[in-house]
Structure formats: C-alpha cells, structure tokens
PDB file of C-alpha atoms in Angstrom:
ATOM      1  CA  MET A   1     -18.519  -4.399 -26.825  1.00 63.00           C
ATOM      2  CA  VAL A   2     -18.592  -2.802 -30.199  1.00 61.00           C
ATOM      3  CA  CYS A   3     -15.457  -1.748 -31.985  1.00 61.00           C
ATOM      4  CA  LEU A   4     -15.842   0.588 -34.995  1.00 57.00           C
ATOM      5  CA  LEU A   5     -12.341   1.873 -37.038  1.00 54.00           C
ATOM      6  CA  ASP A   6     -12.486   4.935 -39.683  1.00 58.00           C
ATOM      7  CA  LEU A   7     -16.072   5.595 -39.031  1.00 61.00           C
ATOM      8  CA  PRO A   8     -17.613   9.282 -39.783  1.00 64.00           C
ATOM      9  CA  LEU A   9     -18.987  10.188 -36.431  1.00 63.00           C
ATOM     10  CA  GLU A  10     -22.451  11.279 -38.411  1.00 59.00           C
ATOM     11  CA  CYS A  11     -23.064   7.958 -39.653  1.00 64.00           C
ATOM     12  CA  LEU A  12     -23.070   6.407 -36.197  1.00 60.00           C
ATOM     13  CA  ASP A  13     -26.848   6.727 -36.154  1.00 58.00           C
ATOM     14  CA  GLU A  14     -27.206   4.799 -39.052  1.00 61.00           C
ATOM     15  CA  VAL A  15     -24.579   2.051 -38.289  1.00 60.00           C
ATOM     16  CA  MET A  16     -26.566   1.652 -34.400  1.00 55.00           C
ATOM     17  CA  LEU A  17     -30.190   1.427 -36.550  1.00 54.00           C
ATOM     18  CA  ARG A  18     -28.625  -1.594 -38.736  1.00 55.00           C
ATOM     19  CA  LEU A  19     -27.028  -3.362 -36.081  1.00 51.00           C
ATOM     20  CA  ARG A  20     -30.025  -3.406 -33.973  1.00 48.00           C
ATOM     21  CA  CYS A  21     -31.734  -5.226 -36.531  1.00 46.00           C
ATOM     22  CA  THR A  22     -29.590  -8.203 -36.070  1.00 44.00           C
ATOM     23  CA  CYS A  23     -28.807  -7.789 -32.260  1.00 45.00           C
ATOM     24  CA  ARG A  24     -31.396  -6.724 -30.088  1.00 46.00           C
ATOM     25  CA  THR A  25     -29.401  -6.253 -26.899  1.00 46.00           C
ATOM     26  CA  PHE A  26     -27.431  -3.588 -28.628  1.00 48.00           C
ATOM     27  CA  SER A  27     -28.504  -0.674 -26.422  1.00 57.00           C
ATOM     28  CA  GLY A  28     -27.501  -2.814 -23.462  1.00 62.00           C
ATOM     29  CA  CYS A  29     -23.448  -2.509 -25.020  1.00 74.00           C
ATOM     30  CA  ASP A  30     -21.495  -1.896 -22.147  1.00 86.00           C
ATOM     31  CA  ALA A  31     -18.330  -0.922 -24.300  1.00 86.00           C
ATOM     32  CA  LEU A  32     -17.589   1.223 -27.308  1.00 84.00           C
ATOM     33  CA  VAL A  33     -14.089   1.471 -29.168  1.00 86.00           C
ATOM     34  CA  LEU A  34     -14.253   4.104 -31.918  1.00 83.00           C
ATOM     35  CA  ARG A  35     -10.912   5.125 -33.545  1.00 85.00           C
ATOM     36  CA  HIS A  36      -9.468   6.942 -36.353  1.00 82.00           C
ATOM     37  CA  SER A  37     -13.209   8.681 -36.724  1.00 77.00           C
ATOM     38  CA  ARG A  38     -14.299  12.182 -37.988  1.00 75.00           C
ATOM     39  CA  GLY A  39     -17.277  14.230 -38.333  1.00 69.00           C
ATOM     40  CA  SER A  40     -19.018  17.427 -37.578  1.00 69.00           C
ATOM     41  CA  CYS A  41     -21.610  16.275 -35.099  1.00 71.00           C
ATOM     42  CA  TRP A  42     -20.780  13.854 -31.694  1.00 74.00           C
ATOM     43  CA  PRO A  43     -22.186  10.475 -31.576  1.00 71.00           C
ATOM     44  CA  PRO A  44     -25.859  10.011 -29.564  1.00 69.00           C
ATOM     45  CA  TRP A  45     -24.432   8.975 -26.277  1.00 72.00           C
ATOM     46  CA  SER A  46     -28.111   8.654 -24.669  1.00 66.00           C
ATOM     47  CA  LYS A  47     -28.966   5.632 -27.233  1.00 70.00           C
ATOM     48  CA  PHE A  48     -26.011   3.627 -25.360  1.00 74.00           C
ATOM     49  CA  GLY A  49     -28.100   3.434 -22.288  1.00 73.00           C
ATOM     50  CA  ARG A  50     -25.442   1.001 -20.164  1.00 83.00           C
ATOM     51  CA  LEU A  51     -22.426   2.112 -21.783  1.00 88.00           C
ATOM     52  CA  GLN A  52     -19.554   2.023 -19.043  1.00 92.00           C
ATOM     53  CA  VAL A  53     -16.413   1.882 -21.472  1.00 92.00           C
ATOM     54  CA  LEU A  54     -15.854   4.457 -24.379  1.00 90.00           C
ATOM     55  CA  GLU A  55     -12.850   5.094 -26.379  1.00 91.00           C
ATOM     56  CA  LEU A  56     -12.816   7.334 -28.791  1.00 89.00           C
ATOM     57  CA  THR A  57      -9.339   7.985 -29.828  1.00 91.00           C
ATOM     58  CA  ARG A  58      -6.971   8.837 -32.723  1.00 90.00           C
ATOM     59  CA  SER A  59      -9.872  11.049 -34.469  1.00 84.00           C
ATOM     60  CA  PHE A  60     -10.726  14.495 -35.440  1.00 80.00           C
ATOM     61  CA  LEU A  61     -13.863  15.412 -32.852  1.00 79.00           C
ATOM     62  CA  PRO A  62     -16.175  18.342 -33.744  1.00 77.00           C
ATOM     63  CA  ASP A  63     -15.336  21.036 -31.623  1.00 75.00           C
ATOM     64  CA  ASN A  64     -18.646  22.362 -30.669  1.00 72.00           C
ATOM     65  CA  ILE A  65     -20.657  21.606 -27.473  1.00 67.00           C
ATOM     66  CA  VAL A  66     -20.573  17.987 -26.407  1.00 76.00           C
ATOM     67  CA  PRO A  67     -23.826  16.170 -25.382  1.00 73.00           C
ATOM     68  CA  PRO A  68     -23.851  14.584 -22.286  1.00 78.00           C
ATOM     69  CA  LEU A  69     -22.317  11.476 -21.363  1.00 84.00           C
ATOM     70  CA  CYS A  70     -24.040   8.067 -20.447  1.00 85.00           C
ATOM     71  CA  PRO A  71     -24.521   8.588 -17.138  1.00 88.00           C
ATOM     72  CA  HIS A  72     -23.313   4.846 -16.298  1.00 90.00           C
ATOM     73  CA  LEU A  73     -19.942   5.747 -17.875  1.00 93.00           C
ATOM     74  CA  LEU A  74     -16.561   4.720 -15.723  1.00 96.00           C
ATOM     75  CA  HIS A  75     -13.944   4.453 -18.090  1.00 97.00           C
ATOM     76  CA  LEU A  76     -13.484   7.351 -20.777  1.00 96.00           C
ATOM     77  CA  ASP A  77     -10.248   7.522 -23.110  1.00 96.00           C
ATOM     78  CA  LEU A  78     -10.310  10.717 -25.290  1.00 94.00           C
ATOM     79  CA  SER A  79      -6.454  10.450 -25.986  1.00 96.00           C
ATOM     80  CA  HIS A  80      -4.417  11.329 -29.206  1.00 95.00           C
ATOM     81  CA  ASN A  81      -7.722  13.730 -30.529  1.00 91.00           C
ATOM     82  CA  TYR A  82      -5.710  17.003 -30.697  1.00 90.00           C
ATOM     83  CA  MET A  83      -8.465  17.929 -28.527  1.00 92.00           C
ATOM     84  CA  ARG A  84      -8.134  22.031 -27.330  1.00 93.00           C
ATOM     85  CA  ASP A  85      -9.114  23.637 -24.282  1.00 95.00           C
ATOM     86  CA  ARG A  86     -12.364  24.849 -24.845  1.00 92.00           C
ATOM     87  CA  LEU A  87     -13.806  21.495 -25.662  1.00 92.00           C
ATOM     88  CA  VAL A  88     -12.384  19.671 -22.879  1.00 94.00           C
ATOM     89  CA  ALA A  89     -14.105  22.304 -20.544  1.00 93.00           C
ATOM     90  CA  HIS A  90     -17.269  21.880 -22.180  1.00 91.00           C
ATOM     91  CA  MET A  91     -17.043  18.154 -21.471  1.00 91.00           C
ATOM     92  CA  ALA A  92     -16.172  18.726 -17.968  1.00 93.00           C
ATOM     93  CA  LEU A  93     -19.247  19.949 -16.954  1.00 91.00           C
ATOM     94  CA  ASN A  94     -21.009  16.709 -17.816  1.00 88.00           C
ATOM     95  CA  PHE A  95     -18.712  14.125 -16.363  1.00 92.00           C
ATOM     96  CA  PRO A  96     -20.632  11.332 -15.299  1.00 92.00           C
ATOM     97  CA  SER A  97     -20.495  11.093 -11.447  1.00 92.00           C
ATOM     98  CA  GLY A  98     -19.208   7.496 -11.557  1.00 95.00           C
ATOM     99  CA  LEU A  99     -16.245   7.882 -13.817  1.00 96.00           C
ATOM    100  CA  ARG A 100     -13.269   5.927 -12.419  1.00 98.00           C
ATOM    101  CA  LEU A 101     -10.438   6.423 -15.099  1.00 98.00           C
ATOM    102  CA  LEU A 102     -10.163   9.752 -17.557  1.00 98.00           C
ATOM    103  CA  ASN A 103      -7.616   9.427 -20.357  1.00 98.00           C
ATOM    104  CA  LEU A 104      -6.750  12.759 -21.866  1.00 98.00           C
ATOM    105  CA  ALA A 105      -3.317  12.069 -22.997  1.00 98.00           C
ATOM    106  CA  CYS A 106      -1.551  13.648 -26.305  1.00 97.00           C
ATOM    107  CA  ASN A 107      -3.996  16.345 -26.900  1.00 96.00           C
ATOM    108  CA  ILE A 108      -3.469  20.072 -27.078  1.00 96.00           C
ATOM    109  CA  LEU A 109      -3.959  21.092 -23.256  1.00 97.00           C
ATOM    110  CA  THR A 110      -3.136  23.963 -21.534  1.00 98.00           C
ATOM    111  CA  VAL A 111      -3.580  25.336 -17.798  1.00 97.00           C
ATOM    112  CA  HIS A 112      -7.054  26.370 -19.178  1.00 97.00           C
ATOM    113  CA  ALA A 113      -8.312  22.826 -19.596  1.00 97.00           C
ATOM    114  CA  CYS A 114      -6.928  21.888 -16.295  1.00 97.00           C
ATOM    115  CA  THR A 115      -8.401  24.758 -14.081  1.00 97.00           C
ATOM    116  CA  ALA A 116     -11.829  23.071 -15.690  1.00 96.00           C
ATOM    117  CA  LEU A 117     -11.179  19.802 -14.556  1.00 96.00           C
ATOM    118  CA  SER A 118     -10.009  20.579 -11.101  1.00 95.00           C
ATOM    119  CA  ARG A 119     -13.749  22.452 -10.948  1.00 95.00           C
ATOM    120  CA  HIS A 120     -15.388  19.348 -12.045  1.00 95.00           C
ATOM    121  CA  PHE A 121     -13.274  16.237 -11.016  1.00 96.00           C
ATOM    122  CA  PRO A 122     -15.944  13.285 -10.592  1.00 95.00           C
ATOM    123  CA  PRO A 123     -15.790  12.707  -7.095  1.00 94.00           C
ATOM    124  CA  GLY A 124     -14.708   8.813  -7.412  1.00 95.00           C
ATOM    125  CA  LEU A 125     -12.127   9.027 -10.059  1.00 97.00           C
ATOM    126  CA  ARG A 126      -9.102   6.748  -9.655  1.00 97.00           C
ATOM    127  CA  SER A 127      -6.824   7.386 -12.391  1.00 98.00           C
ATOM    128  CA  LEU A 128      -6.045  10.362 -14.637  1.00 98.00           C
ATOM    129  CA  ASN A 129      -3.838  10.644 -17.643  1.00 98.00           C
ATOM    130  CA  LEU A 130      -2.649  13.750 -19.274  1.00 98.00           C
ATOM    131  CA  SER A 131       0.787  13.126 -20.584  1.00 98.00           C
ATOM    132  CA  GLU A 132       1.823  14.610 -23.591  1.00 98.00           C
ATOM    133  CA  ASN A 133      -0.012  18.069 -23.598  1.00 98.00           C
ATOM    134  CA  TYR A 134       1.023  21.579 -23.098  1.00 98.00           C
ATOM    135  CA  LEU A 135       0.417  22.009 -18.758  1.00 97.00           C
ATOM    136  CA  LYS A 136       3.908  23.324 -17.644  1.00 96.00           C
ATOM    137  CA  ASP A 137       3.777  24.511 -14.243  1.00 96.00           C
ATOM    138  CA  GLY A 138       0.321  26.556 -14.191  1.00 97.00           C
ATOM    139  CA  GLY A 139      -1.324  23.378 -15.380  1.00 97.00           C
ATOM    140  CA  ALA A 140      -0.035  21.258 -12.493  1.00 96.00           C
ATOM    141  CA  VAL A 141      -0.712  24.179  -9.933  1.00 95.00           C
ATOM    142  CA  ALA A 142      -4.121  24.051 -11.167  1.00 96.00           C
ATOM    143  CA  LEU A 143      -4.887  20.314 -10.735  1.00 95.00           C
ATOM    144  CA  ALA A 144      -3.154  19.882  -7.336  1.00 91.00           C
ATOM    145  CA  ASP A 145      -5.579  22.184  -5.937  1.00 86.00           C
ATOM    146  CA  ARG A 146      -8.497  20.052  -5.993  1.00 91.00           C
ATOM    147  CA  PHE A 147      -7.215  16.579  -6.661  1.00 92.00           C
ATOM    148  CA  PRO A 148      -9.872  13.939  -5.533  1.00 92.00           C
ATOM    149  CA  GLY A 149      -8.961  11.828  -2.848  1.00 91.00           C
ATOM    150  CA  THR A 150      -9.960   8.720  -4.492  1.00 95.00           C
ATOM    151  CA  LEU A 151      -7.155   9.495  -7.307  1.00 95.00           C
ATOM    152  CA  ARG A 152      -4.792   6.830  -7.027  1.00 95.00           C
ATOM    153  CA  HIS A 153      -2.991   6.699 -10.787  1.00 97.00           C
ATOM    154  CA  LEU A 154      -1.401   9.788 -12.040  1.00 96.00           C
ATOM    155  CA  HIS A 155       0.431  10.069 -15.495  1.00 98.00           C
ATOM    156  CA  LEU A 156       2.012  13.535 -16.388  1.00 97.00           C
ATOM    157  CA  GLN A 157       4.482  12.749 -19.252  1.00 97.00           C
ATOM    158  CA  ASP A 158       6.054  15.125 -21.104  1.00 98.00           C
ATOM    159  CA  ASN A 159       4.340  17.947 -20.298  1.00 97.00           C
ATOM    160  CA  LYS A 160       7.347  20.516 -18.891  1.00 96.00           C
ATOM    161  CA  ILE A 161       6.593  20.575 -15.764  1.00 94.00           C
ATOM    162  CA  GLY A 162       9.514  22.304 -13.213  1.00 91.00           C
ATOM    163  CA  LYS A 163      10.017  23.738  -9.974  1.00 87.00           C
ATOM    164  CA  ILE A 164       6.707  25.225  -9.261  1.00 90.00           C
ATOM    165  CA  GLY A 165       4.396  22.663 -10.524  1.00 91.00           C
ATOM    166  CA  VAL A 166       6.348  20.178  -8.252  1.00 87.00           C
ATOM    167  CA  GLN A 167       6.130  21.935  -5.588  1.00 85.00           C
ATOM    168  CA  ALA A 168       2.112  22.361  -5.957  1.00 88.00           C
ATOM    169  CA  LEU A 169       2.278  18.596  -6.291  1.00 88.00           C
ATOM    170  CA  SER A 170       3.676  17.643  -3.363  1.00 82.00           C
ATOM    171  CA  VAL A 171       1.261  19.291  -1.509  1.00 83.00           C
ATOM    172  CA  GLY A 172      -1.592  18.548  -3.468  1.00 82.00           C
ATOM    173  CA  ILE A 173      -1.681  15.086  -4.600  1.00 83.00           C
ATOM    174  CA  PRO A 174      -3.619  12.238  -2.696  1.00 80.00           C
ATOM    175  CA  LYS A 175      -2.386   9.165  -1.865  1.00 85.00           C
ATOM    176  CA  LEU A 176      -1.037   7.759  -5.296  1.00 90.00           C
ATOM    177  CA  HIS A 177       0.015   4.430  -6.312  1.00 94.00           C
ATOM    178  CA  THR A 178       1.414   5.272  -9.545  1.00 95.00           C
ATOM    179  CA  LEU A 179       3.225   8.643 -10.559  1.00 94.00           C
ATOM    180  CA  ASP A 180       4.422   9.261 -13.913  1.00 96.00           C
ATOM    181  CA  LEU A 181       6.330  12.386 -14.298  1.00 95.00           C
ATOM    182  CA  PHE A 182       8.904  11.322 -17.138  1.00 97.00           C
ATOM    183  CA  LYS A 183      10.279  13.742 -19.412  1.00 96.00           C
ATOM    184  CA  ASN A 184       9.513  17.155 -17.748  1.00 95.00           C
ATOM    185  CA  VAL A 185      12.009  19.644 -16.332  1.00 91.00           C
ATOM    186  CA  LEU A 186      11.924  18.633 -12.731  1.00 85.00           C
ATOM    187  CA  PRO A 187      14.529  20.944 -10.513  1.00 78.00           C
ATOM    188  CA  CYS A 188      18.340  19.770 -10.620  1.00 69.00           C
ATOM    189  CA  ALA A 189      19.027  21.125  -6.836  1.00 59.00           C
ATOM    190  CA  ALA A 190      18.349  18.370  -4.331  1.00 55.00           C
ATOM    191  CA  GLY A 191      16.669  21.051  -2.082  1.00 50.00           C
ATOM    192  CA  GLY A 192      14.310  22.234  -4.590  1.00 51.00           C
ATOM    193  CA  PHE A 193      13.045  18.680  -5.080  1.00 54.00           C
ATOM    194  CA  ARG A 194      10.080  19.120  -2.724  1.00 58.00           C
ATOM    195  CA  LEU A 195       7.980  16.204  -4.428  1.00 60.00           C
ATOM    196  CA  ALA A 196      10.822  13.702  -2.502  1.00 54.00           C
ATOM    197  CA  GLU A 197       9.689  15.275   0.898  1.00 56.00           C
ATOM    198  CA  SER A 198       5.695  14.758   0.387  1.00 60.00           C
ATOM    199  CA  ALA A 199       4.474  12.501   2.974  1.00 61.00           C
ATOM    200  CA  GLN A 200       1.899  11.754   0.656  1.00 65.00           C
ATOM    201  CA  LEU A 201       4.173   8.978  -1.515  1.00 73.00           C
ATOM    202  CA  GLY A 202       4.187   6.164   1.443  1.00 78.00           C
ATOM    203  CA  LYS A 203       1.615   4.521  -0.915  1.00 86.00           C
ATOM    204  CA  LEU A 204       3.410   4.879  -3.921  1.00 91.00           C
ATOM    205  CA  THR A 205       4.614   1.593  -5.782  1.00 95.00           C
ATOM    206  CA  ALA A 206       5.651   2.807  -9.137  1.00 96.00           C
ATOM    207  CA  LEU A 207       7.276   6.000  -9.867  1.00 95.00           C
ATOM    208  CA  ASP A 208       8.652   7.189 -13.020  1.00 97.00           C
ATOM    209  CA  ALA A 209      11.081  10.223 -13.104  1.00 94.00           C
ATOM    210  CA  GLY A 210      13.082   9.441 -16.438  1.00 96.00           C
ATOM    211  CA  PHE A 211      14.349  11.740 -18.618  1.00 96.00           C
ATOM    212  CA  ASN A 212      14.283  14.931 -16.380  1.00 93.00           C
ATOM    213  CA  TYR A 213      18.162  15.306 -15.975  1.00 92.00           C
ATOM    214  CA  PHE A 214      18.054  16.370 -12.650  1.00 90.00           C
ATOM    215  CA  GLY A 215      21.557  15.105 -11.611  1.00 91.00           C
ATOM    216  CA  ASN A 216      23.036  12.637  -8.875  1.00 91.00           C
ATOM    217  CA  GLU A 217      22.438  15.154  -5.907  1.00 89.00           C
ATOM    218  CA  ALA A 218      18.385  15.410  -6.964  1.00 88.00           C
ATOM    219  CA  ALA A 219      18.160  11.685  -7.538  1.00 91.00           C
ATOM    220  CA  GLN A 220      19.889  10.812  -4.105  1.00 91.00           C
ATOM    221  CA  ALA A 221      17.601  13.112  -2.629  1.00 87.00           C
ATOM    222  CA  LEU A 222      14.536  11.582  -4.312  1.00 88.00           C
ATOM    223  CA  LEU A 223      15.935   7.993  -3.370  1.00 91.00           C
ATOM    224  CA  ASP A 224      16.348   9.186   0.425  1.00 87.00           C
ATOM    225  CA  ALA A 225      12.691   9.983   0.477  1.00 83.00           C
ATOM    226  CA  LEU A 226      10.836   7.132  -1.631  1.00 87.00           C
ATOM    227  CA  PRO A 227       8.502   4.698   0.731  1.00 87.00           C
ATOM    228  CA  SER A 228      10.752   1.255   1.237  1.00 89.00           C
ATOM    229  CA  ALA A 229       7.698  -0.666  -0.181  1.00 91.00           C
ATOM    230  CA  LEU A 230       8.137   0.733  -3.697  1.00 95.00           C
ATOM    231  CA  LEU A 231       7.909  -1.761  -6.415  1.00 97.00           C
ATOM    232  CA  HIS A 232       8.745   0.319  -9.748  1.00 98.00           C
ATOM    233  CA  LEU A 233      11.321   3.013 -10.899  1.00 97.00           C
ATOM    234  CA  ASN A 234      12.436   4.658 -13.564  1.00 98.00           C
ATOM    235  CA  LEU A 235      15.382   6.944 -13.381  1.00 97.00           C
ATOM    236  CA  CYS A 236      17.123   6.801 -16.565  1.00 97.00           C
ATOM    237  CA  GLY A 237      18.435  10.011 -18.510  1.00 96.00           C
ATOM    238  CA  ASN A 238      19.300  12.045 -15.482  1.00 94.00           C
ATOM    239  CA  TYR A 239      23.014  12.144 -15.391  1.00 93.00           C
ATOM    240  CA  CYS A 240      23.155   9.808 -12.556  1.00 94.00           C
ATOM    241  CA  THR A 241      26.594   8.939 -11.226  1.00 94.00           C
ATOM    242  CA  GLN A 242      26.455   6.660  -8.630  1.00 92.00           C
ATOM    243  CA  PRO A 243      22.802   6.379  -6.857  1.00 93.00           C
ATOM    244  CA  THR A 244      22.572   4.591  -3.713  1.00 92.00           C
ATOM    245  CA  ARG A 245      20.045   3.447  -0.801  1.00 92.00           C
ATOM    246  CA  PHE A 246      17.314   2.372  -3.319  1.00 96.00           C
ATOM    247  CA  PRO A 247      14.059   1.141  -1.955  1.00 94.00           C
ATOM    248  CA  ARG A 248      14.384  -2.417  -0.577  1.00 94.00           C
ATOM    249  CA  ALA A 249      11.282  -3.695  -1.840  1.00 96.00           C
ATOM    250  CA  LEU A 250      11.902  -2.906  -5.797  1.00 97.00           C
ATOM    251  CA  ARG A 251      11.343  -5.485  -7.985  1.00 98.00           C
ATOM    252  CA  SER A 252      11.986  -3.417 -11.676  1.00 98.00           C
ATOM    253  CA  LEU A 253      14.774  -0.484 -11.956  1.00 98.00           C
ATOM    254  CA  ASP A 254      15.930   1.534 -14.782  1.00 98.00           C
ATOM    255  CA  LEU A 255      19.179   3.229 -14.691  1.00 97.00           C
ATOM    256  CA  SER A 256      19.776   3.788 -18.619  1.00 97.00           C
ATOM    257  CA  PHE A 257      20.918   5.986 -20.082  1.00 96.00           C
ATOM    258  CA  ASN A 258      22.650   7.657 -17.294  1.00 96.00           C
ATOM    259  CA  GLU A 259      26.427   8.413 -16.527  1.00 94.00           C
ATOM    260  CA  LEU A 260      27.278   5.746 -13.992  1.00 93.00           C
ATOM    261  CA  SER A 261      30.908   5.621 -12.831  1.00 89.00           C
ATOM    262  CA  ASP A 262      31.053   2.051 -11.436  1.00 88.00           C
ATOM    263  CA  VAL A 263      28.120  -0.513 -12.107  1.00 87.00           C
ATOM    264  CA  GLY A 264      30.141  -2.981 -10.391  1.00 83.00           C
ATOM    265  CA  ALA A 265      29.540  -0.967  -7.138  1.00 85.00           C
ATOM    266  CA  LEU A 266      25.619  -0.702  -7.111  1.00 91.00           C
ATOM    267  CA  GLU A 267      23.886  -1.547  -3.984  1.00 92.00           C
ATOM    268  CA  LEU A 268      20.785  -3.403  -5.686  1.00 94.00           C
ATOM    269  CA  PRO A 269      17.672  -4.059  -3.674  1.00 94.00           C
ATOM    270  CA  PRO A 270      17.704  -7.967  -2.693  1.00 95.00           C
ATOM    271  CA  LEU A 271      14.298  -8.533  -4.313  1.00 96.00           C
ATOM    272  CA  LEU A 272      14.889  -6.910  -7.957  1.00 97.00           C
ATOM    273  CA  LEU A 273      13.626  -9.003 -10.754  1.00 98.00           C
ATOM    274  CA  TYR A 274      14.507  -6.364 -13.846  1.00 98.00           C
ATOM    275  CA  LEU A 275      17.428  -3.812 -14.389  1.00 97.00           C
ATOM    276  CA  ASP A 276      18.096  -1.961 -17.286  1.00 97.00           C
ATOM    277  CA  LEU A 277      21.646  -0.323 -17.388  1.00 96.00           C
ATOM    278  CA  ARG A 278      21.780   0.258 -21.354  1.00 95.00           C
ATOM    279  CA  ASP A 279      24.177   3.457 -22.580  1.00 92.00           C
ATOM    280  CA  THR A 280      25.168   3.558 -19.205  1.00 86.00           C
ATOM    281  CA  GLN A 281      29.082   4.733 -19.641  1.00 71.00           C
TER     282      GLN A 281
END
C-alpha cells in the first residue's frame, strides 16, 4: 500500500520514478491512497498494473476527461472532492467490470450523475455510497431504474429524497443488507411510506432512517413491515412518541432526539445490546 498526502497530482509521475529506484515491486502495488491532493492532470493509472484499491479523497480533481482506471480495481473511493456531474459521467464510461465498492459521497452530484451511473453500473457492484450530494427524488428514480442485483449496501444520506424517490426505491432496490436514508425528507403519512411495503427488505440487517421527521404513525408503519432479523435500526429525530413492535433480533436501537411519552413503557427486543435515548423528553 502507498499513501501520499498533500501531493500535487502532476507530481505523481516523478514520485513513482523515485520510488521504483528503491522498491522494485512498486508497479505491483495493490492499494493507493491520495488525500488533500491537487493538480491539473490525472495520475497515470496504467502504471499501477495490479491496483485493486484507490482512495483519492478531499482533493481538487481536474475537471477533464479521466483516463481509463486500472482494470483490476475493486474499491474506488472518490468522496469529498466537490466532483460535478460531468466528471462522474466521464468516469462511469470506464468503470472496471470487477468494481465492488464505489464511494462518491460528499460531492456536488445531481440527477444527471445518477442517470450516467445507472447506465454503467459495474455488474458485480456490492456497495454504493452517494451520501451528501444533491440527488433529490429525480436522482433516486434514476438510480432505482437499474440497480445491479448484486448491490447489498446503499448509502443515500442527506439527499433530500422524498415520497417519489422512496416509492421508486421500494420497487427498484435489490435485496439489500444495509440501507442508509438518514436526513432526507421521507413521507410523514404511513400510507405514503411505500418503502416499508417493499418485499426486497427481507434481507435487511441495518436501516438508518434518522432525522426524517416523519412522525410516529409512519415510524410504526415502518416497524411493522421490517424483517424480524433486522439487527441495527436508527429512528432518531423523527417525532416518535411511543413506537412498539420492534424487530425481535435487534442488537442496536437509536431513538434519540424523539418525543417519547413514556420511556419506561417501551417494549424492547430481548437481544438488544445498545440503546440510545438521549433527548427523548
């Protein structure tokens, strides 16, 4: 693994040359971490012949056509880079077919990036993180149209996804293990919470629906539909007053920042190991 911080991207060629003088196996490096980098040109990915993990984060990336990524790449993290739709659309054309994890959180992506991604999802993708962008309902609809069936972990935190987006996800999501919808605008009425009715949630083990402010009625509708095998649930900040009928297998439960009427009356799951009740009254 090679970790380079505060490095101008255009200097990577020179750095690689110097490293090769002392490390003959550098061309066989399988992981590269670049943070706080900046530059006007992209690194020469082709020189990292066996690269499997690439983390290029908190950087100012050049807004031009991206050279083809390493064909063996499994893990790609491009979070916190202020990337725009056009750059992601270019990159999506060259996603390695074996990519398993894609992290594009904390950029400036909208529905246009989602449309490009949905057309070029790697067939074996297992984890997708698009948290803290500007997807809104349109982005959720575009993504839900073509999710790869292999996807197991989906993070869409803080994207202003509402009723239309949730309804699209309820139809289009594959059989996820992790679903993160923290801090969106999920519907308040229980009847509009179509995500709770999705048969695809049967394999879910972790759900984060915190700070959506949807109220006790919608929270209860969600609880009644969740699989009994769910292990981790976050319902903080949702104006819940007296939720009941929690999944029996729950190990962790976050009910903080709610308006619980009687904490002592909560019927908690028997296997619960962690419970957060901060600021609940």
